[in-house]
């Protein structure tokens, strides 16, 4: 099972916490909105990814399984 | 199910822009609980007239298709969504009700004029009583659509083809077009042609045939806008020879989209025209997603700077970075379509960019060729 990051762009308000919590996979564009690594989340980063998802103030960051 | 099988054998795909296989969309809804069929005749594309003309001149053909599609997927309700002027369609619906032949109810709903309002998820949301704004997917309309019910959204022209397949069969449908792109399509031919208007063409004909159908070109043409404002510019020499099939257009860097074919005269400035449309597209962002809300105005402004004062490397690089940056980052495809349009303008009008940079901009003050809803006398 592969887990990837996804953002709900309508909910995202560019707080930028996700890029602080998971800089390995998330950077911010020139307007402060997240740019996500499209690769699967590696097991070593899963705990950090879950933390970033849980701490998003607008619950815009998601983990999807395919 | 027999009709869905015939539609599949016919190879019918959607004529609203995305070109998705119609039978697959029908199967996704068939058998679900209390589905709804939505006729999307709310043509948001300013350069396109095909659905408006079709609804005005052949409303019963489209309604036949909608009723047949509803019957095939088990829906008892059809909603016709269109922009201003539902009168001719309402008359047709009244005629059907008086005849009492349809096993479904048909309701006509007027949709706001905004460009994104006719996007599938925005339309479904509007028909559920909320503002006409795109939504985050999933769920897709076939899972949870109008008022939470599974919803089949089909473009008006697609349903007209479906009605003809039901009447004449899939072999008849395949008697024109090519094996991989069967049937015909409606195109809106505009720009430097004798008789701008809506024409029906077989898939697979050279694009030149569209301009011949419209009485021929009125002056030398430098480029053709294919698909509409979510589409792409092609240089005239490429465009006129390309065959009208999805595969050939993709290979050329375009797509048929909503069926717009607009010939840009050599005397017009493609950069100024594109910049005007890019600014309008930026203004049509629903304002929901940051990269679209902030990115599209930035892109339009970069293009304005380039078309005014020339191809400064910094601005050019920034614009190309921003075009990549907004792609795929909205809830709907508005940023993607806008980026594709602008990128094709940069490629097709590269010589103009260079000329503008050397201090030789195109002569100004020609009336714009690409129509926008804010123009005086639009439609």
CSV table of C-alpha atoms in Angstrom, one decimal:
chain,number,residue,atom,x,y,z
A,1,UNK,CA,0.0,0.0,0.0
A,2,UNK,CA,1.4,3.4,-1.0
A,3,UNK,CA,0.7,6.5,1.0
A,4,UNK,CA,1.0,10.0,-0.6
A,5,UNK,CA,0.5,13.5,0.4
A,6,UNK,CA,-2.4,15.5,-1.0
A,7,UNK,CA,-3.7,19.0,-0.2
A,8,UNK,CA,-7.3,20.3,-0.5
A,9,UNK,CA,-6.4,23.6,-2.3
A,10,UNK,CA,-9.8,25.1,-1.3
A,11,UNK,CA,-9.2,24.5,2.4
A,12,UNK,CA,-5.5,25.5,2.4
A,13,UNK,CA,-4.9,29.0,3.8
A,14,UNK,CA,-1.1,29.0,3.4
A,15,UNK,CA,-0.4,28.8,7.1
A,16,UNK,CA,2.8,27.0,6.1
A,17,UNK,CA,3.0,24.7,9.2
A,18,UNK,CA,3.3,21.6,7.0
A,19,UNK,CA,6.5,22.9,5.4
A,20,UNK,CA,7.9,23.4,8.9
A,21,UNK,CA,6.9,20.0,10.1
A,22,UNK,CA,7.8,18.0,7.0
A,23,UNK,CA,10.5,20.0,5.1
A,24,UNK,CA,11.7,16.7,3.6
A,25,UNK,CA,8.6,16.5,1.4
A,26,UNK,CA,6.9,19.9,1.5
A,27,UNK,CA,8.2,23.3,0.4
A,28,UNK,CA,6.3,26.6,-0.1
A,29,UNK,CA,5.7,28.4,-3.4
A,30,UNK,CA,6.2,32.2,-3.8
A,31,UNK,CA,2.8,32.8,-2.3
A,32,UNK,CA,3.2,30.5,0.7
A,33,UNK,CA,1.2,27.6,-0.6
A,34,UNK,CA,2.6,24.1,-0.2
A,35,UNK,CA,4.3,22.2,-3.0
A,36,UNK,CA,4.1,18.5,-2.2
A,37,UNK,CA,6.6,15.7,-3.1
A,38,UNK,CA,4.5,13.4,-5.4
A,39,UNK,CA,6.6,10.4,-4.3
A,40,UNK,CA,5.2,7.9,-1.8
A,41,UNK,CA,5.8,8.9,1.8
A,42,UNK,CA,8.8,6.7,3.0
A,43,UNK,CA,8.2,4.7,6.2
A,44,UNK,CA,10.9,6.7,8.0
A,45,UNK,CA,8.9,9.9,7.5
A,46,UNK,CA,5.4,8.5,8.1
A,47,UNK,CA,5.3,9.7,11.7
A,48,UNK,CA,6.3,13.2,10.7
A,49,UNK,CA,3.8,13.2,7.8
A,50,UNK,CA,1.0,12.2,10.2
A,51,UNK,CA,2.0,14.9,12.5
A,52,UNK,CA,1.9,17.5,9.7
A,53,UNK,CA,-1.5,16.3,8.6
A,54,UNK,CA,-2.9,16.4,12.2
A,55,UNK,CA,-1.4,19.9,12.9
A,56,UNK,CA,-2.7,21.7,9.7
A,57,UNK,CA,-4.9,24.5,11.1
A,58,UNK,CA,-7.5,24.1,8.3
A,59,UNK,CA,-7.2,20.3,8.0
A,60,UNK,CA,-6.2,20.8,4.3
A,61,UNK,CA,-3.3,18.3,4.3
A,62,UNK,CA,-4.3,14.7,3.6
A,63,UNK,CA,-2.7,11.3,3.3
A,64,UNK,CA,-4.1,9.2,0.6
A,65,UNK,CA,-3.7,5.5,0.1
A,66,UNK,CA,-3.7,3.8,-3.3
B,1,UNK,CA,-28.0,-1.5,-20.8
B,2,UNK,CA,-28.5,-2.1,-24.5
B,3,UNK,CA,-28.1,1.6,-25.2
B,4,UNK,CA,-25.0,1.9,-23.1
B,5,UNK,CA,-23.5,-1.0,-25.1
B,6,UNK,CA,-24.4,0.7,-28.4
B,7,UNK,CA,-22.8,4.0,-27.1
B,8,UNK,CA,-19.7,2.1,-26.2
B,9,UNK,CA,-19.5,0.4,-29.6
B,10,UNK,CA,-20.1,3.7,-31.2
B,11,UNK,CA,-17.1,5.1,-29.4
B,12,UNK,CA,-18.9,8.3,-28.3
B,13,UNK,CA,-16.8,10.6,-26.1
B,14,UNK,CA,-17.8,13.8,-24.3
B,15,UNK,CA,-18.0,17.0,-26.4
B,16,UNK,CA,-17.8,19.4,-23.4
B,17,UNK,CA,-14.0,19.6,-23.4
B,18,UNK,CA,-12.6,16.6,-21.5
B,19,UNK,CA,-13.5,14.0,-24.1
B,20,UNK,CA,-14.2,11.2,-21.6
B,21,UNK,CA,-15.9,8.0,-22.9
B,22,UNK,CA,-19.6,8.5,-22.5
B,23,UNK,CA,-20.5,4.8,-21.9
B,24,UNK,CA,-18.0,4.6,-19.0
B,25,UNK,CA,-19.6,7.7,-17.4
B,26,UNK,CA,-23.0,6.1,-17.9
B,27,UNK,CA,-22.0,2.8,-16.4
B,28,UNK,CA,-20.5,4.6,-13.3
B,29,UNK,CA,-24.1,5.9,-12.5
B,30,UNK,CA,-26.2,3.0,-13.8
B,31,UNK,CA,-27.6,0.8,-11.0
B,32,UNK,CA,-26.9,3.3,-8.3
B,33,UNK,CA,-29.8,4.5,-6.2
B,34,UNK,CA,-32.0,7.3,-7.6
B,35,UNK,CA,-29.6,8.8,-10.1
B,36,UNK,CA,-30.1,12.2,-11.8
B,37,UNK,CA,-29.1,13.2,-15.4
B,38,UNK,CA,-27.8,16.8,-15.9
B,39,UNK,CA,-27.6,18.3,-19.4
B,40,UNK,CA,-24.7,20.7,-19.3
B,41,UNK,CA,-25.7,23.4,-21.9
B,42,UNK,CA,-24.1,26.1,-19.8
B,43,UNK,CA,-21.4,26.9,-22.3
B,44,UNK,CA,-18.9,29.0,-20.4
B,45,UNK,CA,-16.3,29.3,-23.2
B,46,UNK,CA,-16.7,32.8,-24.6
B,47,UNK,CA,-15.6,31.8,-28.1
B,48,UNK,CA,-17.9,28.8,-28.3
B,49,UNK,CA,-21.5,28.9,-29.6
B,50,UNK,CA,-22.2,25.3,-30.4
B,51,UNK,CA,-24.3,24.3,-27.4
B,52,UNK,CA,-26.3,27.6,-27.5
B,53,UNK,CA,-27.0,27.1,-31.2
B,54,UNK,CA,-27.9,23.4,-30.6
B,55,UNK,CA,-30.3,24.2,-27.8
B,56,UNK,CA,-31.9,26.9,-29.8
B,57,UNK,CA,-32.3,25.0,-33.1
B,58,UNK,CA,-32.5,21.3,-32.0
B,59,UNK,CA,-33.7,21.3,-28.4
B,60,UNK,CA,-35.7,18.1,-28.9
B,61,UNK,CA,-32.7,16.2,-30.1
B,62,UNK,CA,-30.7,17.1,-27.0
B,63,UNK,CA,-33.7,16.3,-24.8
B,64,UNK,CA,-34.3,13.0,-26.6
B,65,UNK,CA,-30.7,12.1,-25.7
B,66,UNK,CA,-31.1,13.2,-22.1
B,67,UNK,CA,-34.3,11.2,-21.7
B,68,UNK,CA,-32.7,8.1,-23.3
B,69,UNK,CA,-29.7,8.4,-21.2
B,70,UNK,CA,-31.9,8.8,-18.1
B,71,UNK,CA,-33.8,5.7,-19.1
B,72,UNK,CA,-30.5,3.7,-19.6
B,73,UNK,CA,-29.1,4.6,-16.2
B,74,UNK,CA,-32.3,4.3,-14.3
B,75,UNK,CA,-32.9,8.0,-13.6
B,76,UNK,CA,-36.3,9.5,-13.3
B,77,UNK,CA,-35.2,13.1,-13.3
B,78,UNK,CA,-33.4,15.3,-15.9
B,79,UNK,CA,-32.1,18.8,-15.2
B,80,UNK,CA,-31.2,21.1,-18.1
B,81,UNK,CA,-28.6,23.6,-17.1
B,82,UNK,CA,-28.1,26.6,-19.3
B,83,UNK,CA,-27.1,30.3,-19.3
B,84,UNK,CA,-29.5,33.1,-20.2
B,85,UNK,CA,-32.6,32.6,-22.3
B,86,UNK,CA,-34.1,29.2,-21.5
B,87,UNK,CA,-37.3,30.2,-23.4
B,88,UNK,CA,-36.8,28.0,-26.5
B,89,UNK,CA,-35.8,25.1,-24.3
B,90,UNK,CA,-38.6,25.6,-21.9
B,91,UNK,CA,-41.0,25.7,-24.9
B,92,UNK,CA,-39.6,22.3,-26.0
B,93,UNK,CA,-40.0,20.9,-22.5
B,94,UNK,CA,-43.6,22.1,-22.3
B,95,UNK,CA,-44.3,20.4,-25.7
B,96,UNK,CA,-42.9,17.2,-24.4
B,97,UNK,CA,-44.9,17.4,-21.2
B,98,UNK,CA,-48.1,18.1,-23.2
B,99,UNK,CA,-47.3,15.0,-25.4
B,100,UNK,CA,-46.8,13.0,-22.2
B,101,UNK,CA,-44.3,10.5,-23.8
B,102,UNK,CA,-41.3,10.9,-21.5
B,103,UNK,CA,-41.0,8.6,-18.5
B,104,UNK,CA,-39.0,11.3,-16.7
B,105,UNK,CA,-39.5,14.8,-15.4
B,106,UNK,CA,-37.4,17.6,-17.1
B,107,UNK,CA,-36.5,20.8,-15.3
B,108,UNK,CA,-34.7,23.8,-16.8
B,109,UNK,CA,-32.3,25.7,-14.6
B,110,UNK,CA,-30.5,28.9,-15.4
B,111,UNK,CA,-26.8,28.9,-14.3
B,112,UNK,CA,-24.7,32.0,-13.5
B,113,UNK,CA,-22.5,33.4,-16.3
B,114,UNK,CA,-19.2,32.9,-14.6
B,115,UNK,CA,-16.6,30.8,-16.5
B,116,UNK,CA,-16.2,28.2,-13.8
B,117,UNK,CA,-19.9,27.8,-13.1
B,118,UNK,CA,-20.3,25.2,-15.9
B,119,UNK,CA,-17.4,23.1,-14.6
B,120,UNK,CA,-19.0,19.8,-13.6
B,121,UNK,CA,-18.5,20.0,-9.8
B,122,UNK,CA,-19.5,23.6,-9.7
B,123,UNK,CA,-22.6,22.9,-11.7
B,124,UNK,CA,-23.6,20.0,-9.4
B,125,UNK,CA,-23.0,22.2,-6.4
B,126,UNK,CA,-25.2,24.9,-7.8
B,127,UNK,CA,-28.0,22.5,-8.6
B,128,UNK,CA,-27.8,21.4,-5.0
B,129,UNK,CA,-28.6,24.9,-3.8
B,130,UNK,CA,-25.1,26.2,-3.1
B,131,UNK,CA,-23.0,28.8,-5.0
B,132,UNK,CA,-21.7,27.6,-8.4
B,133,UNK,CA,-18.1,27.0,-7.3
B,134,UNK,CA,-15.9,24.0,-8.0
B,135,UNK,CA,-15.5,21.5,-5.2
B,136,UNK,CA,-12.6,19.3,-4.0
B,137,UNK,CA,-12.9,15.7,-5.4
B,138,UNK,CA,-13.6,13.0,-4.6
B,139,UNK,CA,-16.5,12.5,-4.3
B,140,UNK,CA,-17.2,12.8,-8.0
B,141,UNK,CA,-20.7,13.6,-9.2
B,142,UNK,CA,-21.3,10.0,-10.2
B,143,UNK,CA,-20.8,9.0,-6.5
B,144,UNK,CA,-22.4,12.0,-4.9
B,145,UNK,CA,-23.9,14.7,-7.1
B,146,UNK,CA,-27.0,16.8,-7.1
B,147,UNK,CA,-28.4,16.7,-3.5
B,148,UNK,CA,-26.1,13.8,-2.8
B,149,UNK,CA,-27.6,11.6,-5.5
B,150,UNK,CA,-25.4,9.9,-8.1
B,151,UNK,CA,-25.4,12.3,-11.1
B,152,UNK,CA,-24.6,11.8,-14.8
B,153,UNK,CA,-23.4,15.2,-16.2
B,154,UNK,CA,-23.3,15.2,-20.0
B,155,UNK,CA,-22.6,18.0,-22.4
B,156,UNK,CA,-25.6,19.0,-24.6
B,157,UNK,CA,-23.9,18.0,-27.9
B,158,UNK,CA,-22.9,14.6,-26.4
B,159,UNK,CA,-26.5,13.8,-25.7
B,160,UNK,CA,-27.5,14.9,-29.2
B,161,UNK,CA,-25.0,12.3,-30.6
B,162,UNK,CA,-26.4,9.7,-28.1
B,163,UNK,CA,-29.9,10.3,-29.4
B,164,UNK,CA,-28.8,9.7,-32.9
B,165,UNK,CA,-26.9,6.5,-31.9
B,166,UNK,CA,-30.1,5.3,-30.2
B,167,UNK,CA,-32.1,6.0,-33.4
B,168,UNK,CA,-29.6,4.9,-36.2
B,169,UNK,CA,-27.2,2.6,-34.4
B,170,UNK,CA,-23.5,2.5,-33.7
B,171,UNK,CA,-22.6,1.4,-37.2
B,172,UNK,CA,-24.3,4.4,-38.6
B,173,UNK,CA,-22.4,6.6,-36.1
B,174,UNK,CA,-19.1,5.1,-37.2
B,175,UNK,CA,-19.9,5.7,-40.9
B,176,UNK,CA,-18.1,9.0,-40.6
B,177,UNK,CA,-14.9,9.8,-38.8
B,178,UNK,CA,-12.0,7.5,-38.3
B,179,UNK,CA,-11.8,4.1,-36.5
B,180,UNK,CA,-10.2,5.6,-33.5
B,181,UNK,CA,-12.1,8.9,-33.6
B,182,UNK,CA,-15.6,8.0,-34.9
B,183,UNK,CA,-18.5,10.3,-35.7
B,184,UNK,CA,-18.8,14.0,-36.1
B,185,UNK,CA,-18.4,17.1,-34.0
B,186,UNK,CA,-19.8,20.6,-33.8
B,187,UNK,CA,-17.2,23.3,-34.1
B,188,UNK,CA,-17.5,27.1,-33.6
B,189,UNK,CA,-15.4,28.7,-36.4
B,190,UNK,CA,-14.4,32.3,-35.8
B,191,UNK,CA,-11.8,34.9,-36.7
B,192,UNK,CA,-10.7,35.7,-40.2
B,193,UNK,CA,-13.4,33.6,-42.0
B,194,UNK,CA,-16.2,34.7,-44.4
B,195,UNK,CA,-19.1,33.2,-42.4
B,196,UNK,CA,-18.3,32.7,-38.7
B,197,UNK,CA,-20.6,30.2,-37.1
B,198,UNK,CA,-21.2,26.6,-35.9
B,199,UNK,CA,-20.5,23.8,-38.3
B,200,UNK,CA,-20.6,20.0,-38.2
B,201,UNK,CA,-17.5,18.2,-39.3
B,202,UNK,CA,-16.5,14.6,-39.4
B,203,UNK,CA,-13.6,13.6,-37.2
B,204,UNK,CA,-10.4,13.1,-39.1
B,205,UNK,CA,-10.8,15.9,-41.7
B,206,UNK,CA,-8.0,18.4,-42.0
B,207,UNK,CA,-8.6,21.4,-39.8
B,208,UNK,CA,-8.6,23.5,-43.0
B,209,UNK,CA,-12.0,21.9,-43.8
B,210,UNK,CA,-13.5,23.9,-40.9
B,211,UNK,CA,-12.4,27.2,-42.5
B,212,UNK,CA,-13.6,26.0,-45.9
B,213,UNK,CA,-17.0,25.2,-44.4
B,214,UNK,CA,-17.1,28.8,-43.1
B,215,UNK,CA,-16.6,30.2,-46.6
B,216,UNK,CA,-12.8,30.3,-46.5
B,217,UNK,CA,-10.3,32.7,-45.0
B,218,UNK,CA,-10.7,36.4,-45.5
B,219,UNK,CA,-7.0,37.3,-45.1
B,220,UNK,CA,-3.7,35.7,-44.4
B,221,UNK,CA,-3.7,33.8,-41.0
B,222,UNK,CA,-0.8,33.5,-38.6
B,223,UNK,CA,-2.2,31.1,-36.0
B,224,UNK,CA,-5.2,29.2,-35.0
B,225,UNK,CA,-6.7,28.9,-31.5
B,226,UNK,CA,-7.8,25.3,-31.1
B,227,UNK,CA,-10.2,24.3,-28.4
B,228,UNK,CA,-11.0,27.7,-26.8
B,229,UNK,CA,-9.5,29.7,-24.0
B,230,UNK,CA,-8.5,26.5,-22.2
B,231,UNK,CA,-7.0,25.4,-25.5
B,232,UNK,CA,-3.8,26.1,-27.4
B,233,UNK,CA,-2.5,28.3,-30.2
B,234,UNK,CA,-1.0,26.5,-33.2
B,235,UNK,CA,1.0,28.2,-35.9
B,236,UNK,CA,-1.1,28.4,-39.1
B,237,UNK,CA,1.1,26.2,-41.2
B,238,UNK,CA,0.8,23.4,-38.5
B,239,UNK,CA,-2.8,24.0,-37.8
B,240,UNK,CA,-4.3,24.0,-41.3
B,241,UNK,CA,-2.8,20.6,-42.0
B,242,UNK,CA,-3.5,18.8,-38.7
B,243,UNK,CA,-6.3,16.2,-38.8
B,244,UNK,CA,-9.2,16.8,-36.5
B,245,UNK,CA,-8.7,13.7,-34.2
B,246,UNK,CA,-7.8,13.8,-30.5
B,247,UNK,CA,-4.6,11.9,-31.2
B,248,UNK,CA,-3.4,14.2,-34.0
B,249,UNK,CA,-4.3,17.3,-32.1
B,250,UNK,CA,-2.5,16.0,-29.0
B,251,UNK,CA,0.6,15.3,-31.1
B,252,UNK,CA,0.5,18.9,-32.4
B,253,UNK,CA,0.2,20.2,-28.9
B,254,UNK,CA,-3.5,21.0,-28.8
B,255,UNK,CA,-6.9,19.4,-28.0
B,256,UNK,CA,-10.3,19.9,-29.5
B,257,UNK,CA,-11.7,21.1,-26.2
B,258,UNK,CA,-15.0,22.8,-26.6
B,259,UNK,CA,-14.6,22.7,-30.4
B,260,UNK,CA,-13.5,26.3,-31.0
B,261,UNK,CA,-11.4,27.0,-34.1
B,262,UNK,CA,-10.4,30.6,-34.4
B,263,UNK,CA,-8.2,32.0,-37.2
B,264,UNK,CA,-6.0,34.8,-36.1
B,265,UNK,CA,-5.3,37.2,-39.0
B,266,UNK,CA,-1.6,38.0,-39.7
B,267,UNK,CA,-2.4,41.7,-39.1
B,268,UNK,CA,-3.4,41.0,-35.4
B,269,UNK,CA,-1.0,40.8,-32.5
B,270,UNK,CA,-1.2,37.4,-30.9
B,271,UNK,CA,0.6,38.6,-27.8
B,272,UNK,CA,-1.9,41.4,-27.1
B,273,UNK,CA,-4.8,39.1,-27.9
B,274,UNK,CA,-3.5,36.4,-25.6
B,275,UNK,CA,-2.7,38.9,-22.8
B,276,UNK,CA,-6.2,40.3,-22.9
B,277,UNK,CA,-7.7,36.8,-22.6
B,278,UNK,CA,-5.2,35.8,-19.9
B,279,UNK,CA,-6.2,38.8,-17.8
B,280,UNK,CA,-9.9,37.8,-18.2
B,281,UNK,CA,-9.1,34.2,-17.3
B,282,UNK,CA,-7.4,35.4,-14.2
B,283,UNK,CA,-10.4,37.5,-13.3
B,284,UNK,CA,-12.6,34.4,-13.6
B,285,UNK,CA,-10.8,32.4,-10.9
B,286,UNK,CA,-13.3,31.4,-8.3
B,287,UNK,CA,-10.9,32.7,-5.7
B,288,UNK,CA,-11.0,29.5,-3.7
B,289,UNK,CA,-7.5,28.1,-4.3
B,290,UNK,CA,-4.4,30.2,-3.5
B,291,UNK,CA,-2.2,29.1,-6.5
B,292,UNK,CA,-5.0,30.1,-8.9
B,293,UNK,CA,-6.2,33.2,-7.1
B,294,UNK,CA,-2.7,34.6,-6.8
B,295,UNK,CA,-0.9,32.8,-9.6
B,296,UNK,CA,-3.2,33.6,-12.6
B,297,UNK,CA,-3.0,37.4,-12.1
B,298,UNK,CA,0.8,37.2,-11.7
B,299,UNK,CA,0.9,35.2,-15.0
B,300,UNK,CA,-1.3,37.6,-16.8
B,301,UNK,CA,0.8,40.5,-15.6
B,302,UNK,CA,4.0,38.8,-16.7
B,303,UNK,CA,2.5,38.3,-20.1
B,304,UNK,CA,1.5,41.9,-20.2
B,305,UNK,CA,5.0,43.1,-19.4
B,306,UNK,CA,6.4,40.8,-22.1
B,307,UNK,CA,4.0,41.9,-24.7
B,308,UNK,CA,4.5,45.6,-23.9
B,309,UNK,CA,8.2,46.0,-23.5
B,310,UNK,CA,9.6,42.8,-24.7
B,311,UNK,CA,11.2,39.6,-23.8
B,312,UNK,CA,13.3,40.4,-20.8
B,313,UNK,CA,15.0,37.2,-19.6
B,314,UNK,CA,14.0,37.7,-16.0
B,315,UNK,CA,10.3,38.1,-16.7
B,316,UNK,CA,10.3,35.3,-19.2
B,317,UNK,CA,12.0,32.9,-16.7
B,318,UNK,CA,9.6,34.0,-14.0
B,319,UNK,CA,6.6,33.5,-16.2
B,320,UNK,CA,7.7,30.0,-17.3
B,321,UNK,CA,8.3,29.1,-13.7
B,322,UNK,CA,4.9,30.3,-12.7
B,323,UNK,CA,3.2,28.4,-15.5
B,324,UNK,CA,4.7,25.2,-14.1
B,325,UNK,CA,3.9,26.3,-10.6
B,326,UNK,CA,0.1,26.7,-11.0
B,327,UNK,CA,-0.5,23.5,-12.9
B,328,UNK,CA,-2.6,20.8,-11.1
B,329,UNK,CA,-2.8,23.0,-8.0
B,330,UNK,CA,-6.5,24.0,-8.1
B,331,UNK,CA,-9.6,22.0,-7.2
B,332,UNK,CA,-10.7,22.4,-10.8
B,333,UNK,CA,-8.6,22.7,-14.0
B,334,UNK,CA,-8.9,26.5,-14.4
B,335,UNK,CA,-5.2,27.1,-13.6
B,336,UNK,CA,-4.1,24.3,-15.8
B,337,UNK,CA,-6.1,25.5,-18.8
B,338,UNK,CA,-4.9,29.1,-18.4
B,339,UNK,CA,-1.3,27.9,-18.1
B,340,UNK,CA,-1.6,25.8,-21.2
B,341,UNK,CA,-3.1,28.7,-23.2
B,342,UNK,CA,-0.4,31.2,-22.1
B,343,UNK,CA,2.4,28.6,-22.7
B,344,UNK,CA,1.1,28.0,-26.3
B,345,UNK,CA,1.1,31.8,-26.8
B,346,UNK,CA,4.7,32.1,-25.8
B,347,UNK,CA,5.6,29.3,-28.2
B,348,UNK,CA,3.5,30.3,-31.2
B,349,UNK,CA,4.3,34.0,-31.0
B,350,UNK,CA,8.0,33.7,-30.2
B,351,UNK,CA,8.9,35.8,-33.2
B,352,UNK,CA,6.6,38.6,-32.0
B,353,UNK,CA,8.2,38.4,-28.6
B,354,UNK,CA,11.6,38.9,-30.2
B,355,UNK,CA,10.3,41.8,-32.3
B,356,UNK,CA,8.6,43.5,-29.4
B,357,UNK,CA,11.9,43.2,-27.5
B,358,UNK,CA,13.8,44.9,-30.3
B,359,UNK,CA,11.4,47.9,-29.9
B,360,UNK,CA,9.1,47.0,-32.8
B,361,UNK,CA,5.8,46.1,-31.2
B,362,UNK,CA,2.8,45.2,-33.4
B,363,UNK,CA,0.7,48.1,-34.5
B,364,UNK,CA,-1.9,48.7,-31.8
B,365,UNK,CA,-5.6,49.6,-31.8
B,366,UNK,CA,-7.0,46.8,-33.9
B,367,UNK,CA,-10.4,45.6,-32.6
B,368,UNK,CA,-9.7,42.4,-30.6
B,369,UNK,CA,-10.3,39.2,-32.5
B,370,UNK,CA,-10.8,37.0,-29.4
B,371,UNK,CA,-14.2,37.7,-27.9
B,372,UNK,CA,-14.8,38.3,-24.2
B,373,UNK,CA,-18.1,38.6,-22.4
B,374,UNK,CA,-17.3,42.2,-21.3
B,375,UNK,CA,-16.9,43.4,-24.9
B,376,UNK,CA,-19.6,45.7,-26.3
B,377,UNK,CA,-21.9,43.7,-28.5
B,378,UNK,CA,-20.7,40.3,-27.2
B,379,UNK,CA,-23.0,37.7,-28.8
